[in-house]
Amino acid sequence: MNSPATDVVRLLTVNESTLAVAESLTGGLVAAEITSVPGASKVFRGSVTAYATDLKHALLAVDADLLAARGAVDAQVAAQMAAGVRKALGADWGIATTGVAGPDPQDGQPVGTVFVAVDGPFRADRGCAGGGKVEALRLNGDRAEIRRESVRSVLALLLTELAGEHPGNERAQDTEQNGGF
């Protein structure tokens, strides 16, 4: 059974697409998971770990007024982080994580509040971005468990979008069976 990161790299390779990652609470864990897969260099553009709120604006173009009004733990912030990293690093797809891993609440949000987002290429058949999706999570567990589940969740969200890019994944399955990307 493949890991979600392996499946992401495989589908990005098959679709000849690239990925950029913006992380806050996960602190680089998403990028580490992706780059642990052999062949990731073909599709992974890079990542921005914008842990401090001001860096979300400075590096990822998240609206400063939004950050001032709602804080960093917000669905729109996650969406803008994904879009911002996609643009900043010149990737086809951008994904983002922001939230509260604990031990204390942040920006009025309880521990375990997480937002994961994906932003992807324009799809004429959908009339909108292929990505542009945000998922709100309420996670239980300690800091490490919340961070791990955030990584798993953002990769699962991206996989859902990538699967829509290549219905049936016939080429991806064939490539996998033939032992390569």
XYZ file of C-alpha atoms in Angstrom:
181
model
C 0.000 0.000 0.000
C 1.334 3.415 -0.965
C 1.607 6.319 1.425
C -0.395 9.458 0.642
C 2.856 11.282 -0.178
C 3.843 8.546 -2.644
C 0.444 8.803 -4.302
C 0.752 12.607 -4.487
C 4.162 12.413 -6.152
C 2.941 9.712 -8.550
C -0.148 11.674 -9.621
C 1.757 14.944 -9.956
C 4.321 13.146 -12.129
C 1.671 11.536 -14.322
C -0.132 14.875 -14.693
C 3.185 16.687 -15.324
C 2.324 19.106 -12.524
C 4.297 20.754 -9.745
C 3.592 21.406 -6.058
C 4.486 24.108 -3.521
C 3.703 23.920 0.204
C 2.905 26.646 2.753
C 3.029 25.534 6.370
C 2.380 27.040 9.742
C 1.494 24.609 12.554
C 3.114 21.666 10.722
C 6.462 23.474 10.634
C 7.852 21.700 7.572
C 6.397 18.239 8.153
C 4.371 18.317 4.911
C 7.445 19.210 2.863
C 9.451 16.522 4.669
C 6.779 13.922 3.912
C 6.709 14.838 0.198
C 10.493 14.936 -0.165
C 10.876 11.546 1.512
C 9.442 10.013 -1.672
C 11.959 9.009 -4.367
C 11.315 11.093 -7.475
C 9.819 14.047 -5.580
C 12.380 16.383 -7.138
C 10.524 16.046 -10.451
C 7.409 17.693 -9.014
C 8.205 19.505 -5.746
C 9.057 23.208 -6.199
C 9.624 24.024 -2.536
C 7.982 25.225 0.630
C 7.543 28.220 2.892
C 7.221 27.660 6.616
C 5.544 30.886 7.706
C 5.148 30.173 11.401
C 4.945 33.843 12.412
C 1.743 35.633 11.409
C 3.548 38.579 9.780
C 5.377 36.183 7.447
C 2.072 34.896 6.104
C 1.519 38.397 4.724
C 5.117 39.172 3.737
C 5.957 35.865 2.027
C 2.581 34.421 1.020
C 0.571 37.585 0.253
C -2.128 36.807 2.814
C -4.264 39.919 3.236
C -2.972 41.958 6.208
C -6.476 43.180 7.101
C -7.732 39.586 7.187
C -4.892 38.588 9.490
C -5.560 41.586 11.755
C -9.291 40.882 11.903
C -9.313 37.083 12.237
C -5.792 35.985 13.114
C -3.785 33.291 11.405
C -6.111 30.399 12.249
C -8.825 30.930 9.657
C -10.207 29.248 6.533
C -9.578 32.276 4.296
C -6.027 32.556 5.593
C -5.404 28.908 4.667
C -6.847 29.481 1.181
C -4.701 32.572 0.652
C -1.605 30.737 1.906
C -2.156 27.951 -0.652
C -2.725 30.447 -3.472
C 0.189 32.605 -2.321
C 2.751 29.800 -2.196
C 1.559 28.494 -5.549
C 2.181 31.884 -7.099
C 5.390 32.687 -5.188
C 7.069 29.406 -6.099
C 5.606 29.049 -9.597
C 3.796 25.759 -9.014
C 0.684 24.245 -10.556
C -0.642 23.286 -7.119
C -0.301 24.883 -3.699
C -1.281 23.398 -0.357
C -1.333 24.986 3.093
C -1.762 24.222 6.781
C -2.630 26.624 9.585
C -4.032 25.934 13.018
C -3.482 25.404 16.726
C -1.447 22.373 17.777
C -1.258 23.445 21.414
C -0.681 23.448 24.209
C -2.565 26.780 24.396
C -5.388 28.346 22.339
C -4.383 30.910 19.690
C -6.297 33.769 18.061
C -9.392 32.798 20.049
C -9.315 29.274 18.594
C -9.099 26.139 20.735
C -6.327 23.574 20.451
C -7.070 21.189 17.583
C -8.577 23.822 15.273
C -6.883 23.346 11.905
C -7.495 24.518 8.358
C -5.934 22.790 5.361
C -6.209 24.181 1.844
C -5.398 23.357 -1.749
C -5.224 25.705 -4.717
C -4.831 24.364 -8.232
C -4.908 25.201 -11.912
C -7.917 26.624 -13.702
C -10.208 23.926 -15.068
C -12.495 25.021 -17.893
C -14.831 22.069 -17.302
C -15.409 23.252 -13.722
C -15.353 26.960 -14.518
C -13.091 27.560 -11.536
C -9.780 26.649 -10.020
C -9.055 22.947 -9.830
C -8.234 23.477 -6.189
C -9.470 26.413 -4.201
C -10.732 24.137 -1.430
C -10.434 24.490 2.325
C -11.226 21.893 4.952
C -11.875 22.811 8.586
C -10.720 20.224 11.102
C -11.302 19.730 14.826
C -8.564 17.374 15.914
C -7.989 15.614 19.215
C -4.742 14.468 20.721
C -1.475 15.961 21.791
C 0.600 18.433 19.798
C 2.400 15.731 17.800
C -0.836 13.918 16.946
C -2.525 17.127 15.783
C 0.425 17.983 13.570
C 0.592 14.446 12.084
C -3.137 14.421 11.349
C -2.830 17.867 9.730
C -0.185 16.488 7.349
C -2.349 13.485 6.532
C -5.410 15.683 5.977
C -3.769 18.178 3.622
C -2.290 15.355 1.540
C -5.698 13.628 1.402
C -7.336 16.880 0.261
C -4.713 17.284 -2.471
C -5.132 13.648 -3.551
C -8.873 14.198 -3.987
C -8.181 17.155 -6.278
C -5.430 15.383 -8.206
C -7.647 12.361 -8.782
C -10.140 14.730 -10.407
C -7.415 15.881 -12.800
C -6.991 12.383 -14.215
C -10.255 10.407 -14.058
C -9.665 6.705 -13.525
C -5.925 7.250 -13.129
C -5.273 4.720 -15.890
C -1.858 6.164 -16.721
C -0.924 6.437 -13.036
C -1.819 2.789 -12.412
C 0.057 1.657 -15.519
C 3.117 3.668 -14.538
C 3.066 2.251 -11.031
C 2.746 -1.321 -12.316
C 5.741 -0.753 -14.569
C 7.867 0.234 -11.591
C 8.414 3.939 -12.050
C 7.024 7.405 -12.173
